[in-house]
């Protein structure tokens, strides 16, 4: 069936209508390329969401951002799905640019939103703990302490070190 958007303005030539539709599809693709992790399997979404969270939280902790992203991350992701990701996934599904996979992306986006509602607060709490633990390990490195327990060194009369 015909999947590309309905007819355009009556004063458009056929070529102009095709070009306009192609431009719209390309704009959707560019938007999707930046957020494609949200329309993939939960593990992919969660991994990239964690990376982005760490990037912003690290920036905040280093004093280069005014707001603590952890305070609104959970709610922000829900709004992001509701007002950007799911509408974009629906547009991709409507234009059919990915064939049958277009609907899969919408399904993943909706499933990830549902799972985020259930598990997102736990994810943010775990990420904060992980960040704190990584900073403690990094601090030990910077202070010359090894994060790994070392065996005592023993020097023998022969000069061998064990």
JSON list of C-alpha atoms in Angstrom, two decimals:
[
{"chain": "A", "resi": 1, "resn": "UNK", "atom": "CA", "xyz": [0.00, 0.00, 0.00]},
{"chain": "A", "resi": 2, "resn": "UNK", "atom": "CA", "xyz": [0.87, 3.62, -0.24]},
{"chain": "A", "resi": 3, "resn": "UNK", "atom": "CA", "xyz": [2.78, 4.54, 2.95]},
{"chain": "A", "resi": 4, "resn": "UNK", "atom": "CA", "xyz": [4.27, 7.92, 2.19]},
{"chain": "A", "resi": 5, "resn": "UNK", "atom": "CA", "xyz": [2.34, 10.95, 3.45]},
{"chain": "A", "resi": 6, "resn": "UNK", "atom": "CA", "xyz": [-0.94, 12.01, 1.81]},
{"chain": "A", "resi": 7, "resn": "UNK", "atom": "CA", "xyz": [-1.21, 14.45, -1.10]},
{"chain": "A", "resi": 8, "resn": "UNK", "atom": "CA", "xyz": [0.40, 17.86, -0.89]},
{"chain": "A", "resi": 9, "resn": "UNK", "atom": "CA", "xyz": [-0.78, 21.33, -1.82]},
{"chain": "A", "resi": 10, "resn": "UNK", "atom": "CA", "xyz": [-2.61, 21.47, -5.16]},
{"chain": "A", "resi": 11, "resn": "UNK", "atom": "CA", "xyz": [-0.19, 23.98, -6.66]},
{"chain": "A", "resi": 12, "resn": "UNK", "atom": "CA", "xyz": [2.84, 21.69, -6.20]},
{"chain": "A", "resi": 13, "resn": "UNK", "atom": "CA", "xyz": [4.27, 19.91, -9.17]},
{"chain": "A", "resi": 14, "resn": "UNK", "atom": "CA", "xyz": [4.77, 16.16, -8.80]},
{"chain": "A", "resi": 15, "resn": "UNK", "atom": "CA", "xyz": [8.54, 16.69, -8.47]},
{"chain": "A", "resi": 16, "resn": "UNK", "atom": "CA", "xyz": [8.08, 19.32, -5.75]},
{"chain": "A", "resi": 17, "resn": "UNK", "atom": "CA", "xyz": [5.78, 17.00, -3.81]},
{"chain": "A", "resi": 18, "resn": "UNK", "atom": "CA", "xyz": [8.28, 14.14, -4.01]},
{"chain": "A", "resi": 19, "resn": "UNK", "atom": "CA", "xyz": [11.16, 16.42, -2.97]},
{"chain": "A", "resi": 20, "resn": "UNK", "atom": "CA", "xyz": [9.18, 17.77, -0.03]},
{"chain": "A", "resi": 21, "resn": "UNK", "atom": "CA", "xyz": [8.31, 14.26, 1.14]},
{"chain": "A", "resi": 22, "resn": "UNK", "atom": "CA", "xyz": [11.93, 13.17, 0.76]},
{"chain": "A", "resi": 23, "resn": "UNK", "atom": "CA", "xyz": [13.05, 16.17, 2.82]},
{"chain": "A", "resi": 24, "resn": "UNK", "atom": "CA", "xyz": [10.59, 15.29, 5.59]},
{"chain": "A", "resi": 25, "resn": "UNK", "atom": "CA", "xyz": [11.78, 11.67, 5.65]},
{"chain": "A", "resi": 26, "resn": "UNK", "atom": "CA", "xyz": [15.43, 12.81, 5.80]},
{"chain": "A", "resi": 27, "resn": "UNK", "atom": "CA", "xyz": [14.62, 15.16, 8.68]},
{"chain": "A", "resi": 28, "resn": "UNK", "atom": "CA", "xyz": [13.01, 12.26, 10.57]},
{"chain": "A", "resi": 29, "resn": "UNK", "atom": "CA", "xyz": [16.07, 10.09, 9.90]},
{"chain": "A", "resi": 30, "resn": "UNK", "atom": "CA", "xyz": [18.45, 12.76, 11.16]},
{"chain": "A", "resi": 31, "resn": "UNK", "atom": "CA", "xyz": [16.38, 13.18, 14.32]},
{"chain": "A", "resi": 32, "resn": "UNK", "atom": "CA", "xyz": [16.23, 9.41, 14.85]},
{"chain": "A", "resi": 33, "resn": "UNK", "atom": "CA", "xyz": [19.97, 8.95, 14.38]},
{"chain": "A", "resi": 34, "resn": "UNK", "atom": "CA", "xyz": [20.62, 11.04, 17.47]},
{"chain": "A", "resi": 35, "resn": "UNK", "atom": "CA", "xyz": [18.24, 9.08, 19.68]},
{"chain": "A", "resi": 36, "resn": "UNK", "atom": "CA", "xyz": [18.15, 5.64, 18.07]},
{"chain": "A", "resi": 37, "resn": "UNK", "atom": "CA", "xyz": [19.17, 3.95, 21.34]},
{"chain": "A", "resi": 38, "resn": "UNK", "atom": "CA", "xyz": [15.70, 4.77, 22.70]},
{"chain": "A", "resi": 39, "resn": "UNK", "atom": "CA", "xyz": [14.10, 2.68, 19.93]},
{"chain": "A", "resi": 40, "resn": "UNK", "atom": "CA", "xyz": [16.23, -0.43, 20.43]},
{"chain": "A", "resi": 41, "resn": "UNK", "atom": "CA", "xyz": [16.31, -3.26, 22.97]},
{"chain": "A", "resi": 42, "resn": "UNK", "atom": "CA", "xyz": [16.14, -2.23, 26.66]},
{"chain": "A", "resi": 43, "resn": "UNK", "atom": "CA", "xyz": [19.77, -3.20, 27.28]},
{"chain": "A", "resi": 44, "resn": "UNK", "atom": "CA", "xyz": [20.96, -0.93, 24.45]},
{"chain": "A", "resi": 45, "resn": "UNK", "atom": "CA", "xyz": [18.75, 1.93, 25.64]},
{"chain": "A", "resi": 46, "resn": "UNK", "atom": "CA", "xyz": [19.86, 1.56, 29.26]},
{"chain": "A", "resi": 47, "resn": "UNK", "atom": "CA", "xyz": [23.58, 1.37, 28.40]},
{"chain": "A", "resi": 48, "resn": "UNK", "atom": "CA", "xyz": [23.53, 4.55, 26.28]},
{"chain": "A", "resi": 49, "resn": "UNK", "atom": "CA", "xyz": [21.27, 6.34, 28.74]},
{"chain": "A", "resi": 50, "resn": "UNK", "atom": "CA", "xyz": [23.78, 5.52, 31.49]},
{"chain": "A", "resi": 51, "resn": "UNK", "atom": "CA", "xyz": [26.67, 6.87, 29.40]},
{"chain": "A", "resi": 52, "resn": "UNK", "atom": "CA", "xyz": [24.80, 10.10, 28.77]},
{"chain": "A", "resi": 53, "resn": "UNK", "atom": "CA", "xyz": [23.84, 10.38, 32.44]},
{"chain": "A", "resi": 54, "resn": "UNK", "atom": "CA", "xyz": [27.48, 9.90, 33.50]},
{"chain": "A", "resi": 55, "resn": "UNK", "atom": "CA", "xyz": [28.62, 12.53, 31.03]},
{"chain": "A", "resi": 56, "resn": "UNK", "atom": "CA", "xyz": [26.19, 15.12, 32.35]},
{"chain": "A", "resi": 57, "resn": "UNK", "atom": "CA", "xyz": [26.56, 14.15, 36.01]},
{"chain": "A", "resi": 58, "resn": "UNK", "atom": "CA", "xyz": [30.36, 14.27, 35.77]},
{"chain": "A", "resi": 59, "resn": "UNK", "atom": "CA", "xyz": [30.12, 17.73, 34.21]},
{"chain": "A", "resi": 60, "resn": "UNK", "atom": "CA", "xyz": [27.90, 18.84, 37.11]},
{"chain": "A", "resi": 61, "resn": "UNK", "atom": "CA", "xyz": [30.21, 17.35, 39.78]},
{"chain": "A", "resi": 62, "resn": "UNK", "atom": "CA", "xyz": [33.21, 19.11, 38.22]},
{"chain": "A", "resi": 63, "resn": "UNK", "atom": "CA", "xyz": [31.41, 22.45, 38.49]},
{"chain": "A", "resi": 64, "resn": "UNK", "atom": "CA", "xyz": [30.87, 22.91, 34.76]},
{"chain": "A", "resi": 65, "resn": "UNK", "atom": "CA", "xyz": [27.06, 22.64, 34.94]},
{"chain": "A", "resi": 66, "resn": "UNK", "atom": "CA", "xyz": [24.69, 24.42, 37.29]},
{"chain": "A", "resi": 67, "resn": "UNK", "atom": "CA", "xyz": [22.04, 21.73, 37.67]},
{"chain": "A", "resi": 68, "resn": "UNK", "atom": "CA", "xyz": [22.29, 18.22, 39.09]},
{"chain": "A", "resi": 69, "resn": "UNK", "atom": "CA", "xyz": [20.83, 16.00, 36.34]},
{"chain": "A", "resi": 70, "resn": "UNK", "atom": "CA", "xyz": [20.09, 13.18, 38.79]},
{"chain": "A", "resi": 71, "resn": "UNK", "atom": "CA", "xyz": [17.31, 15.21, 40.39]},
{"chain": "A", "resi": 72, "resn": "UNK", "atom": "CA", "xyz": [15.08, 15.13, 37.29]},
{"chain": "A", "resi": 73, "resn": "UNK", "atom": "CA", "xyz": [16.54, 12.34, 35.16]},
{"chain": "A", "resi": 74, "resn": "UNK", "atom": "CA", "xyz": [13.77, 9.86, 35.87]},
{"chain": "A", "resi": 75, "resn": "UNK", "atom": "CA", "xyz": [10.93, 12.27, 35.08]},
{"chain": "A", "resi": 76, "resn": "UNK", "atom": "CA", "xyz": [12.82, 13.81, 32.19]},
{"chain": "A", "resi": 77, "resn": "UNK", "atom": "CA", "xyz": [13.15, 10.48, 30.40]},
{"chain": "A", "resi": 78, "resn": "UNK", "atom": "CA", "xyz": [9.39, 9.88, 30.64]},
{"chain": "A", "resi": 79, "resn": "UNK", "atom": "CA", "xyz": [8.70, 13.30, 29.12]},
{"chain": "A", "resi": 80, "resn": "UNK", "atom": "CA", "xyz": [11.35, 12.67, 26.47]},
{"chain": "A", "resi": 81, "resn": "UNK", "atom": "CA", "xyz": [9.58, 9.46, 25.44]},
{"chain": "A", "resi": 82, "resn": "UNK", "atom": "CA", "xyz": [6.12, 11.04, 25.54]},
{"chain": "A", "resi": 83, "resn": "UNK", "atom": "CA", "xyz": [6.85, 14.26, 23.70]},
{"chain": "A", "resi": 84, "resn": "UNK", "atom": "CA", "xyz": [9.74, 13.39, 21.38]},
{"chain": "A", "resi": 85, "resn": "UNK", "atom": "CA", "xyz": [10.69, 9.71, 21.01]},
{"chain": "A", "resi": 86, "resn": "UNK", "atom": "CA", "xyz": [7.28, 8.06, 20.63]},
{"chain": "A", "resi": 87, "resn": "UNK", "atom": "CA", "xyz": [5.91, 10.76, 18.29]},
{"chain": "A", "resi": 88, "resn": "UNK", "atom": "CA", "xyz": [9.10, 10.46, 16.20]},
{"chain": "A", "resi": 89, "resn": "UNK", "atom": "CA", "xyz": [8.81, 6.65, 16.14]},
{"chain": "A", "resi": 90, "resn": "UNK", "atom": "CA", "xyz": [5.20, 7.02, 14.98]},
{"chain": "A", "resi": 91, "resn": "UNK", "atom": "CA", "xyz": [6.31, 9.34, 12.16]},
{"chain": "A", "resi": 92, "resn": "UNK", "atom": "CA", "xyz": [8.97, 6.81, 11.09]},
{"chain": "A", "resi": 93, "resn": "UNK", "atom": "CA", "xyz": [6.32, 4.08, 11.17]},
{"chain": "A", "resi": 94, "resn": "UNK", "atom": "CA", "xyz": [3.89, 6.21, 9.12]},
{"chain": "A", "resi": 95, "resn": "UNK", "atom": "CA", "xyz": [6.38, 7.03, 6.38]},
{"chain": "A", "resi": 96, "resn": "UNK", "atom": "CA", "xyz": [7.56, 3.40, 6.30]},
{"chain": "A", "resi": 97, "resn": "UNK", "atom": "CA", "xyz": [11.16, 4.35, 5.60]},
{"chain": "A", "resi": 98, "resn": "UNK", "atom": "CA", "xyz": [12.47, 1.25, 7.42]},
{"chain": "A", "resi": 99, "resn": "UNK", "atom": "CA", "xyz": [9.86, -1.14, 6.02]},
{"chain": "A", "resi": 100, "resn": "UNK", "atom": "CA", "xyz": [8.55, -3.64, 8.56]},
{"chain": "A", "resi": 101, "resn": "UNK", "atom": "CA", "xyz": [11.25, -2.58, 11.03]},
{"chain": "A", "resi": 102, "resn": "UNK", "atom": "CA", "xyz": [9.61, 0.83, 11.35]},
{"chain": "A", "resi": 103, "resn": "UNK", "atom": "CA", "xyz": [6.92, -0.61, 13.59]},
{"chain": "A", "resi": 104, "resn": "UNK", "atom": "CA", "xyz": [9.53, -2.49, 15.64]},
{"chain": "A", "resi": 105, "resn": "UNK", "atom": "CA", "xyz": [11.18, 0.82, 16.54]},
{"chain": "A", "resi": 106, "resn": "UNK", "atom": "CA", "xyz": [7.85, 2.14, 17.79]},
{"chain": "A", "resi": 107, "resn": "UNK", "atom": "CA", "xyz": [7.30, -1.04, 19.80]},
{"chain": "A", "resi": 108, "resn": "UNK", "atom": "CA", "xyz": [10.75, -0.76, 21.38]},
{"chain": "A", "resi": 109, "resn": "UNK", "atom": "CA", "xyz": [10.22, 2.92, 22.23]},
{"chain": "A", "resi": 110, "resn": "UNK", "atom": "CA", "xyz": [6.91, 2.17, 23.92]},
{"chain": "A", "resi": 111, "resn": "UNK", "atom": "CA", "xyz": [8.32, -0.86, 25.75]},
{"chain": "A", "resi": 112, "resn": "UNK", "atom": "CA", "xyz": [11.37, 1.10, 26.93]},
{"chain": "A", "resi": 113, "resn": "UNK", "atom": "CA", "xyz": [9.13, 3.87, 28.24]},
{"chain": "A", "resi": 114, "resn": "UNK", "atom": "CA", "xyz": [7.06, 1.33, 30.19]},
{"chain": "A", "resi": 115, "resn": "UNK", "atom": "CA", "xyz": [10.15, -0.34, 31.60]},
{"chain": "A", "resi": 116, "resn": "UNK", "atom": "CA", "xyz": [11.70, 3.02, 32.48]},
{"chain": "A", "resi": 117, "resn": "UNK", "atom": "CA", "xyz": [8.58, 3.91, 34.47]},
{"chain": "A", "resi": 118, "resn": "UNK", "atom": "CA", "xyz": [9.04, 0.65, 36.40]},
{"chain": "A", "resi": 119, "resn": "UNK", "atom": "CA", "xyz": [12.83, 0.65, 36.79]},
{"chain": "A", "resi": 120, "resn": "UNK", "atom": "CA", "xyz": [14.12, 4.13, 36.03]},
{"chain": "A", "resi": 121, "resn": "UNK", "atom": "CA", "xyz": [14.40, 5.34, 39.61]},
{"chain": "A", "resi": 122, "resn": "UNK", "atom": "CA", "xyz": [16.42, 2.23, 40.49]},
{"chain": "A", "resi": 123, "resn": "UNK", "atom": "CA", "xyz": [18.64, 2.82, 37.46]},
{"chain": "A", "resi": 124, "resn": "UNK", "atom": "CA", "xyz": [19.42, 6.39, 38.48]},
{"chain": "A", "resi": 125, "resn": "UNK", "atom": "CA", "xyz": [20.17, 5.32, 42.07]},
{"chain": "A", "resi": 126, "resn": "UNK", "atom": "CA", "xyz": [22.49, 2.56, 40.81]},
{"chain": "A", "resi": 127, "resn": "UNK", "atom": "CA", "xyz": [24.24, 4.97, 38.44]},
{"chain": "A", "resi": 128, "resn": "UNK", "atom": "CA", "xyz": [24.84, 7.45, 41.26]},
{"chain": "A", "resi": 129, "resn": "UNK", "atom": "CA", "xyz": [26.35, 4.69, 43.42]},
{"chain": "A", "resi": 130, "resn": "UNK", "atom": "CA", "xyz": [28.49, 3.47, 40.51]},
{"chain": "A", "resi": 131, "resn": "UNK", "atom": "CA", "xyz": [29.71, 7.02, 39.85]},
{"chain": "A", "resi": 132, "resn": "UNK", "atom": "CA", "xyz": [30.63, 7.45, 43.53]},
{"chain": "A", "resi": 133, "resn": "UNK", "atom": "CA", "xyz": [32.50, 4.14, 43.57]},
{"chain": "A", "resi": 134, "resn": "UNK", "atom": "CA", "xyz": [34.40, 5.00, 40.39]},
{"chain": "A", "resi": 135, "resn": "UNK", "atom": "CA", "xyz": [35.39, 8.36, 41.87]},
{"chain": "A", "resi": 136, "resn": "UNK", "atom": "CA", "xyz": [36.68, 6.67, 45.02]},
{"chain": "A", "resi": 137, "resn": "UNK", "atom": "CA", "xyz": [38.84, 4.31, 42.94]},
{"chain": "A", "resi": 138, "resn": "UNK", "atom": "CA", "xyz": [40.06, 7.21, 40.81]},
{"chain": "A", "resi": 139, "resn": "UNK", "atom": "CA", "xyz": [40.88, 9.22, 43.95]},
{"chain": "A", "resi": 140, "resn": "UNK", "atom": "CA", "xyz": [43.02, 6.37, 45.26]},
{"chain": "A", "resi": 141, "resn": "UNK", "atom": "CA", "xyz": [44.91, 6.30, 41.96]},
{"chain": "A", "resi": 142, "resn": "UNK", "atom": "CA", "xyz": [45.54, 10.04, 42.13]},
{"chain": "A", "resi": 143, "resn": "UNK", "atom": "CA", "xyz": [46.80, 9.73, 45.71]},
{"chain": "A", "resi": 144, "resn": "UNK", "atom": "CA", "xyz": [49.27, 7.02, 44.75]},
{"chain": "A", "resi": 145, "resn": "UNK", "atom": "CA", "xyz": [47.26, 4.22, 46.31]},
{"chain": "A", "resi": 146, "resn": "UNK", "atom": "CA", "xyz": [46.62, 1.10, 44.36]},
{"chain": "A", "resi": 147, "resn": "UNK", "atom": "CA", "xyz": [42.99, 0.06, 44.12]},
{"chain": "A", "resi": 148, "resn": "UNK", "atom": "CA", "xyz": [44.18, -3.58, 44.05]},
{"chain": "A", "resi": 149, "resn": "UNK", "atom": "CA", "xyz": [45.55, -5.21, 47.17]},
{"chain": "A", "resi": 150, "resn": "UNK", "atom": "CA", "xyz": [49.23, -5.94, 46.73]},
{"chain": "A", "resi": 151, "resn": "UNK", "atom": "CA", "xyz": [51.35, -8.68, 48.26]},
{"chain": "A", "resi": 152, "resn": "UNK", "atom": "CA", "xyz": [54.04, -7.61, 50.69]},
{"chain": "A", "resi": 153, "resn": "UNK", "atom": "CA", "xyz": [57.44, -7.32, 49.05]},
{"chain": "A", "resi": 154, "resn": "UNK", "atom": "CA", "xyz": [60.27, -9.38, 50.44]},
{"chain": "A", "resi": 155, "resn": "UNK", "atom": "CA", "xyz": [63.91, -8.90, 49.45]},
{"chain": "A", "resi": 156, "resn": "UNK", "atom": "CA", "xyz": [66.20, -11.91, 49.80]},
{"chain": "A", "resi": 157, "resn": "UNK", "atom": "CA", "xyz": [69.94, -11.80, 50.43]},
{"chain": "A", "resi": 158, "resn": "UNK", "atom": "CA", "xyz": [70.46, -12.84, 46.81]},
{"chain": "A", "resi": 159, "resn": "UNK", "atom": "CA", "xyz": [68.76, -9.59, 45.71]},
{"chain": "A", "resi": 160, "resn": "UNK", "atom": "CA", "xyz": [65.67, -11.35, 44.41]},
{"chain": "A", "resi": 161, "resn": "UNK", "atom": "CA", "xyz": [62.44, -9.55, 45.12]},
{"chain": "A", "resi": 162, "resn": "UNK", "atom": "CA", "xyz": [59.30, -11.54, 45.78]}
]
